[in-house]
Amino acid sequence: MQLDTVTLRVAFGAMSLALLLLFYLVTFRRTRAAYSAWWCAALVLFLFSATAYLLNGTAVQWWANPLGNVFGVAGAWSVWTAARSLRSLKPMPWLLVPALAVAAGTAAVDHPAINVWAGGPAFLGCMALFLGLSSAELFLLRRASPRLRTSLALTSAFMGFFYLCRLVAFLADGPDGAFFQRVFGSGPTTLVTMTLLMVVSFSMAAFSAEQAAVDLRKRALHDGLTGLLNRSAFLELAAARMQALQRAGASGTLVLADLDHFKQINDANGHAAGDTALRAFAAACTGTVRSTDLVGRYGGEEFILLLPGADAEQAEDLTHLISTVLRQTASPDLVLPTVSYGIAPIGERGADALADIIAAADEALYQAKSQGRDRAVLAVEHGNPDGLMPGAKV
C-alpha cells in the first residue's frame, strides 16, 4: 500500500495545530512553565515545517524546502530545550545557530528548486542529534515519576535513532532507493512522527499535571517567604521524628529562635527589609543544619528547629554557627539583626510531649531575651531546681 505523503503531511499539520491549541490552553496557560513554552514552540515549528514541505513541487520549492528543513531542526532543538528546562538548565542557542546555518546552507547549494531532498544528510543528522540529546536529558530527569520519565525518554530515543537510521539509509541507498522509500521515506516518517508526537504531547500534559500536584503539596507544606516548613508541617514531621527517636531509644534537641528587635527593622526600613532579614536567617539555617534536621518558620520572626541525636551542647554550638553565618551575610542596605535562642532537650520522650518541649524552649527563649538578647539559653530536663541554665552569647 502506497502512502499518500501530501495527505499525511496535511494530517500532520492539522494534528500539530490541534495539539498546540490543546497544550497551550490546558497546560501552558495553567503552569506558565518553561518546558510548556518550549514544547508549544516545538509544535509551532513542526507545523511550519510541514506547511513548508507542502509547497514542494510548486514554483516556490526553491526556498520552501530549505525553510522546511530549518523549521524542523529548530523544532527538534526546542524539544531538547524543553527537556533541559525540566532539569532547570538554560537553553543553548550557540548550538542552534550553526545547526540552522548548516541545514539552510547545505539545502541552498543542493539544487532545492528541483531536489526535494536538498541538504538531506545535514537535516537528518541535526534531527538525530537534537532528539538524541533530548532523550539523554530525559533519562537524567529525576523530578517526574519513573513511568512518565521512561515514556518521554524512550520516545525521544526512538525518534533520535529513527532519524539516525534514516541518515544511514540515505547515504547508503540514496533518497530514491527502494528500501529508503519504503522504510524511511517522507510518508512512513510522517506517520511515525505523528504517532510519537501524540505520545509525547500527552506524556508532557500528564507530567504537567503531576508537577502541579507536587507544587501544590509543596506550597501546602512550606512557608512562601522563606521556603522553610510552615508551622503545621513542622509539627507533623517533628511528631513523627520524635516517635522514631523514642522507638530507637535516642534523644535530640528542640530550638526556638527569634530575631531580635525585628519590629524596629520593619518600622525603620519597611516590611521589605523585614522580609530580607527573615530570608537571610532562613538561608543561614538551611546552610548550616544537617540533612536529618528539621527547620521551620513557627510564626512571624520566630523559627523552630528539631535536631535529632544532638545534645544541648551541640545545639548551642549550632546556634552559634547560625548566628555567625548570619552576621557574615552580605546585606548592603540593612544591618541584619541578632538572634536569641531557647534550647530544650527532648530526652527520650515521644510525640505526646512535643507541646511541653516547645513550651520549655519558649520559656528559655524568653529568658534569653531578658538576659540581653543575642544569646542561647538552655532549658534543662527535670531535676534542675531553676529549670534553666544561664544564657551564652552567640
Coordinates of C-alpha atoms in Angstrom, one line a residue:
M1 CA 0.0 0.0 0.0
Q2 CA 1.5 3.4 -1.1
L3 CA 1.2 6.1 1.5
D4 CA 0.0 9.5 0.2
T5 CA 2.7 11.8 1.5
V6 CA 0.7 15.0 0.8
T7 CA -2.3 13.8 2.7
L8 CA -0.2 12.6 5.6
R9 CA 1.5 16.0 5.8
V10 CA -1.8 17.8 5.8
A11 CA -3.0 15.4 8.6
F12 CA 0.3 16.0 10.4
G13 CA -0.1 19.8 10.2
A14 CA -3.7 19.6 11.4
M15 CA -2.7 17.3 14.3
S16 CA 0.1 19.6 15.3
L17 CA -2.2 22.6 15.3
A18 CA -4.8 20.7 17.4
L19 CA -2.1 19.5 19.9
L20 CA -0.7 23.0 20.1
L21 CA -4.1 24.6 20.9
L22 CA -4.9 21.9 23.5
F23 CA -1.5 22.0 25.1
Y24 CA -1.5 25.8 25.2
L25 CA -5.0 26.1 26.6
V26 CA -4.9 23.2 29.0
T27 CA -1.2 23.1 30.1
F28 CA 0.8 26.3 29.3
R29 CA -1.8 28.8 30.5
R30 CA -2.1 27.0 33.8
T31 CA 1.6 26.4 34.5
R32 CA 3.4 29.1 32.6
A33 CA 6.4 26.7 32.9
A34 CA 9.4 26.9 30.7
Y35 CA 9.0 23.3 29.4
S36 CA 5.4 24.0 28.4
A37 CA 6.5 27.1 26.5
W38 CA 9.3 25.3 24.7
W39 CA 7.0 22.4 23.8
C40 CA 4.5 24.8 22.3
A41 CA 7.3 26.4 20.3
A42 CA 8.3 22.9 19.1
L43 CA 4.8 22.2 17.9
V44 CA 4.6 25.6 16.1
L45 CA 7.9 24.9 14.3
F46 CA 6.9 21.4 13.3
L47 CA 3.6 22.8 12.0
F48 CA 5.6 25.4 9.9
S49 CA 7.9 22.7 8.7
A50 CA 5.0 20.5 7.5
T51 CA 3.4 23.5 5.8
A52 CA 6.7 24.4 4.0
Y53 CA 7.1 20.9 2.7
L54 CA 3.6 21.0 1.2
L55 CA 5.0 23.6 -1.2
N56 CA 7.3 21.0 -2.8
G57 CA 6.5 20.7 -6.5
T58 CA 5.5 24.4 -6.8
A59 CA 7.3 27.4 -8.1
V60 CA 8.5 28.3 -4.6
Q61 CA 10.0 25.0 -3.7
W62 CA 13.5 26.6 -4.1
W63 CA 13.0 28.4 -0.8
A64 CA 10.2 26.4 0.8
N65 CA 12.2 23.2 1.0
P66 CA 15.2 24.6 2.8
L67 CA 12.9 26.6 5.1
G68 CA 11.1 23.3 6.0
N69 CA 14.5 21.9 7.0
V70 CA 15.3 24.9 9.1
F71 CA 11.9 24.8 10.9
G72 CA 12.3 21.0 11.5
V73 CA 15.8 21.4 13.0
A74 CA 14.6 24.4 15.2
G75 CA 11.7 22.2 16.3
A76 CA 14.0 19.4 17.4
W77 CA 16.2 21.9 19.2
S78 CA 13.1 23.2 21.0
V79 CA 12.3 19.6 22.1
W80 CA 15.8 19.3 23.5
T81 CA 15.5 22.7 25.2
A82 CA 12.1 21.7 26.7
A83 CA 13.8 18.6 28.1
R84 CA 16.7 20.7 29.5
S85 CA 14.2 23.1 31.2
L86 CA 12.8 20.2 33.1
R87 CA 16.2 19.9 34.8
S88 CA 16.3 23.8 35.2
L89 CA 19.0 24.1 32.6
K90 CA 19.2 27.1 30.3
P91 CA 18.8 27.0 26.5
M92 CA 21.9 26.6 24.4
P93 CA 21.3 28.8 21.3
W94 CA 25.0 28.6 20.4
L95 CA 24.4 25.1 19.2
L96 CA 21.2 26.0 17.4
V97 CA 22.7 28.8 15.2
P98 CA 25.4 26.6 13.5
A99 CA 22.9 23.8 13.1
L100 CA 20.4 26.1 11.3
A101 CA 23.2 27.5 9.2
V102 CA 24.3 24.0 8.1
A103 CA 20.8 22.9 7.4
A104 CA 20.0 26.0 5.4
G105 CA 23.3 26.3 3.7
T106 CA 23.6 22.7 2.5
A107 CA 20.0 22.8 1.2
A108 CA 20.6 26.1 -0.6
V109 CA 23.6 24.7 -2.6
D110 CA 21.9 21.3 -3.3
H111 CA 19.6 22.5 -6.1
P112 CA 16.5 23.0 -3.9
A113 CA 14.3 24.0 -6.9
I114 CA 14.5 20.5 -8.4
N115 CA 15.6 18.4 -5.4
V116 CA 13.1 17.8 -2.6
W117 CA 15.9 16.1 -0.6
A118 CA 18.2 19.1 -0.8
G119 CA 20.5 19.2 2.2
G120 CA 19.1 15.8 3.4
P121 CA 22.1 14.5 5.2
A122 CA 22.6 17.7 7.2
F123 CA 18.9 17.9 8.1
L124 CA 18.7 14.2 9.2
G125 CA 22.0 14.5 11.2
C126 CA 20.8 17.6 13.1
M127 CA 17.4 16.0 13.8
A128 CA 19.1 12.8 15.1
L129 CA 21.5 14.9 17.2
F130 CA 18.9 17.1 19.0
L131 CA 16.4 14.3 19.5
G132 CA 19.1 12.1 20.9
L133 CA 20.2 14.9 23.3
S134 CA 16.6 15.2 24.4
S135 CA 16.5 11.6 25.3
A136 CA 19.7 11.9 27.3
E137 CA 18.3 14.8 29.3
L138 CA 15.0 13.0 30.0
F139 CA 16.9 9.9 31.2
L140 CA 18.7 12.1 33.7
L141 CA 15.5 13.7 34.9
R142 CA 14.5 12.9 38.5
R143 CA 11.5 15.2 39.0
A144 CA 9.0 13.0 37.2
S145 CA 7.6 9.6 38.1
P146 CA 9.6 6.7 36.6
R147 CA 6.7 5.8 34.3
L148 CA 6.5 9.3 32.8
R149 CA 10.2 9.8 32.6
T150 CA 10.7 6.4 30.8
S151 CA 7.9 7.1 28.4
L152 CA 9.3 10.5 27.4
A153 CA 12.9 9.3 27.3
L154 CA 12.2 6.2 25.2
T155 CA 10.0 8.1 22.7
S156 CA 12.8 10.7 22.2
A157 CA 15.4 7.9 22.0
F158 CA 13.3 6.1 19.3
M159 CA 12.9 9.3 17.3
G160 CA 16.6 10.1 17.5
F161 CA 17.5 6.5 16.5
F162 CA 14.9 6.6 13.7
Y163 CA 16.5 9.7 12.2
L164 CA 20.0 8.3 12.6
C165 CA 18.8 5.2 10.7
R166 CA 17.3 7.5 8.0
L167 CA 20.6 9.2 7.7
V168 CA 22.5 5.9 7.2
A169 CA 19.9 4.6 4.7
F170 CA 20.0 7.9 2.9
L171 CA 23.8 7.7 2.5
A172 CA 23.8 4.0 1.6
D173 CA 20.7 3.7 -0.6
G174 CA 20.1 7.2 -1.7
P175 CA 16.8 9.1 -1.4
D176 CA 15.4 7.3 -4.4
G177 CA 16.3 3.8 -3.3
A178 CA 13.5 1.3 -2.8
F179 CA 14.5 0.4 0.8
F180 CA 14.8 4.1 1.8
Q181 CA 11.5 5.0 0.2
R182 CA 9.7 2.0 1.8
V183 CA 11.0 2.3 5.3
F184 CA 12.4 5.8 5.8
G185 CA 10.7 7.9 3.1
S186 CA 8.6 11.0 3.8
G187 CA 5.3 9.1 4.1
P188 CA 6.4 6.5 6.7
T189 CA 8.4 9.2 8.6
T190 CA 5.3 11.5 8.7
L191 CA 3.2 8.6 10.0
V192 CA 5.7 7.6 12.7
T193 CA 6.3 11.3 13.8
M194 CA 2.5 11.9 14.1
T195 CA 2.1 8.9 16.4
L196 CA 5.1 9.8 18.6
L197 CA 4.2 13.4 18.7
M198 CA 0.8 12.5 20.2
V199 CA 2.6 10.2 22.8
V200 CA 5.0 12.9 23.8
S201 CA 2.3 15.6 24.0
F202 CA 0.0 13.6 26.2
S203 CA 3.0 12.5 28.3
M204 CA 4.0 16.1 28.7
A205 CA 0.5 17.0 29.7
A206 CA 0.5 14.2 32.3
F207 CA 3.9 15.4 33.6
S208 CA 2.5 19.0 33.9
A209 CA -0.5 17.7 36.0
E210 CA 1.9 15.7 38.2
Q211 CA 4.1 18.7 38.7
A212 CA 1.1 20.9 39.5
A213 CA 0.1 18.4 42.3
V214 CA 3.7 18.4 43.6
D215 CA 3.9 22.2 43.6
L216 CA 0.5 22.4 45.4
R217 CA 1.7 20.0 48.1
K218 CA 4.9 21.9 48.4
R219 CA 3.0 25.2 48.9
A220 CA 0.9 23.5 51.5
L221 CA 3.9 22.4 53.5
H222 CA 6.3 25.3 53.1
D223 CA 6.3 28.9 54.0
G224 CA 6.0 31.1 50.9
L225 CA 8.6 33.7 52.0
T226 CA 11.4 31.6 53.4
G227 CA 10.9 28.2 51.8
L228 CA 11.1 26.5 55.2
L229 CA 8.5 24.2 56.6
N230 CA 5.4 26.0 57.8
R231 CA 4.2 25.6 61.4
S232 CA 1.7 22.8 60.8
A233 CA 4.1 20.8 58.5
F234 CA 6.9 21.1 61.0
L235 CA 4.8 20.0 63.9
E236 CA 3.6 17.0 62.0
L237 CA 7.0 15.9 60.8
A238 CA 8.6 16.7 64.3
A239 CA 6.0 14.4 66.0
A240 CA 6.8 11.6 63.6
R241 CA 10.5 12.1 64.1
M242 CA 10.2 12.1 67.9
Q243 CA 8.3 8.9 67.8
A244 CA 11.1 7.3 65.7
L245 CA 13.7 8.6 68.2
Q246 CA 11.7 7.2 71.1
R247 CA 11.5 3.8 69.5
A248 CA 15.2 3.8 68.9
G249 CA 16.0 4.9 72.4
A250 CA 17.7 8.1 71.0
S251 CA 17.3 11.7 72.0
G252 CA 17.6 15.1 70.4
T253 CA 17.1 18.8 71.0
L254 CA 14.5 21.4 70.0
V255 CA 15.4 25.0 69.4
L256 CA 13.2 28.1 69.2
A257 CA 14.9 31.2 67.6
D258 CA 13.6 34.7 67.5
L259 CA 15.1 37.7 65.6
D260 CA 15.9 40.5 68.0
H261 CA 14.3 43.9 67.6
F262 CA 12.5 42.7 64.5
K263 CA 9.7 45.3 64.8
Q264 CA 12.2 48.1 64.8
I265 CA 13.5 46.8 61.4
N266 CA 10.0 46.9 59.9
D267 CA 9.3 50.3 61.4
A268 CA 12.6 51.9 60.3
N269 CA 13.2 50.2 57.0
G270 CA 9.8 48.8 55.9
H271 CA 8.4 45.4 55.5
A272 CA 10.6 44.5 52.6
A273 CA 13.7 44.9 54.8
G274 CA 12.0 42.6 57.4
D275 CA 11.4 40.0 54.6
T276 CA 15.1 40.3 53.7
A277 CA 16.1 39.6 57.3
L278 CA 13.7 36.6 57.5
R279 CA 15.1 35.1 54.3
A280 CA 18.6 35.7 55.4
F281 CA 18.1 33.8 58.7
A282 CA 16.3 31.0 56.9
A283 CA 19.2 30.7 54.5
A284 CA 21.7 30.7 57.4
C285 CA 19.7 27.8 59.0
T286 CA 19.4 25.7 55.9
G287 CA 23.1 26.2 55.0
T288 CA 24.1 25.1 58.5
V289 CA 21.9 22.3 59.7
R290 CA 22.3 18.6 58.8
S291 CA 20.1 16.9 56.3
T292 CA 18.4 15.0 59.1
D293 CA 17.4 18.2 61.0
L294 CA 14.0 19.9 60.6
V295 CA 13.8 23.7 60.2
G296 CA 10.5 25.6 60.1
R297 CA 9.1 29.1 60.4
Y298 CA 7.0 29.0 63.6
G299 CA 5.3 32.3 63.1
G300 CA 6.3 35.9 62.5
E301 CA 10.0 36.3 63.2
E302 CA 10.2 33.1 65.2
F303 CA 11.7 29.9 63.9
I304 CA 11.9 26.3 65.2
L305 CA 14.5 23.5 64.7
L306 CA 14.5 19.9 65.6
L307 CA 17.9 18.3 65.9
P308 CA 17.7 14.5 66.2
G309 CA 20.7 13.0 68.0
A310 CA 22.1 16.3 69.1
D311 CA 22.6 17.1 72.8
A312 CA 22.2 20.6 74.3
E313 CA 25.9 21.5 73.9
Q314 CA 25.8 20.5 70.2
A315 CA 22.6 22.5 69.8
E316 CA 24.2 25.5 71.4
D317 CA 27.2 25.2 69.0
L318 CA 24.8 25.1 66.1
T319 CA 23.1 28.3 67.2
H320 CA 26.4 30.0 67.5
L321 CA 27.3 28.8 63.9
I322 CA 24.0 30.0 62.5
S323 CA 24.4 33.4 64.1
T324 CA 28.0 33.6 62.8
V325 CA 26.8 32.8 59.2
L326 CA 24.0 35.4 59.6
R327 CA 26.5 38.1 60.6
Q328 CA 28.7 37.3 57.6
T329 CA 25.8 37.5 55.2
A330 CA 26.2 40.4 52.8
S331 CA 23.4 42.9 53.1
P332 CA 24.5 46.3 51.8
D333 CA 21.3 48.3 52.7
L334 CA 20.4 46.5 56.0
V335 CA 22.1 45.6 59.3
L336 CA 20.8 42.1 59.9
P337 CA 19.5 41.5 63.4
T338 CA 21.0 39.4 66.1
V339 CA 19.1 36.3 67.2
S340 CA 18.0 34.8 70.6
Y341 CA 17.6 31.1 71.1
G342 CA 15.8 28.8 73.5
I343 CA 17.0 25.2 73.6
A344 CA 15.1 22.3 75.2
P345 CA 16.4 18.7 75.3
I346 CA 13.9 16.1 74.0
G347 CA 15.2 13.2 76.1
E348 CA 13.5 10.0 75.1
R349 CA 10.0 11.5 75.1
G350 CA 7.6 10.8 72.3
A351 CA 5.3 13.0 70.2
D352 CA 2.8 13.4 73.1
A353 CA 5.5 15.6 74.8
L354 CA 6.1 17.9 71.9
A355 CA 3.9 20.7 73.2
D356 CA 5.7 20.6 76.6
I357 CA 9.1 20.7 75.0
I358 CA 8.1 23.6 72.8
A359 CA 6.8 25.4 75.9
A360 CA 10.2 24.7 77.7
A361 CA 12.1 26.1 74.7
D362 CA 9.8 29.1 74.6
E363 CA 10.5 29.8 78.3
A364 CA 14.2 29.5 77.6
L365 CA 13.8 31.9 74.7
Y366 CA 12.1 34.4 77.0
Q367 CA 15.0 34.2 79.4
A368 CA 17.4 34.8 76.5
K369 CA 15.5 38.0 75.7
S370 CA 15.5 39.0 79.4
Q371 CA 19.3 38.5 79.7
G372 CA 20.1 40.9 76.9
R373 CA 19.3 39.0 73.7
D374 CA 21.8 37.7 71.1
R375 CA 22.3 34.5 73.2
A376 CA 21.1 31.0 73.8
V377 CA 19.5 29.7 77.0
L378 CA 19.2 26.0 77.8
A379 CA 16.1 24.6 79.4
V380 CA 17.3 21.6 81.3
E381 CA 15.3 18.4 81.9
H382 CA 13.5 17.5 85.1
G383 CA 15.5 17.7 88.3
N384 CA 17.1 21.1 87.8
P385 CA 15.9 23.4 90.6
D386 CA 15.9 26.5 88.5
G387 CA 14.7 24.9 85.3
L388 CA 17.1 27.0 83.2
M389 CA 20.8 27.2 82.5
P390 CA 22.4 30.7 82.1
G391 CA 22.5 32.0 78.6
A392 CA 25.6 32.1 76.4
K393 CA 26.3 34.8 73.9
V394 CA 26.1 33.6 70.3

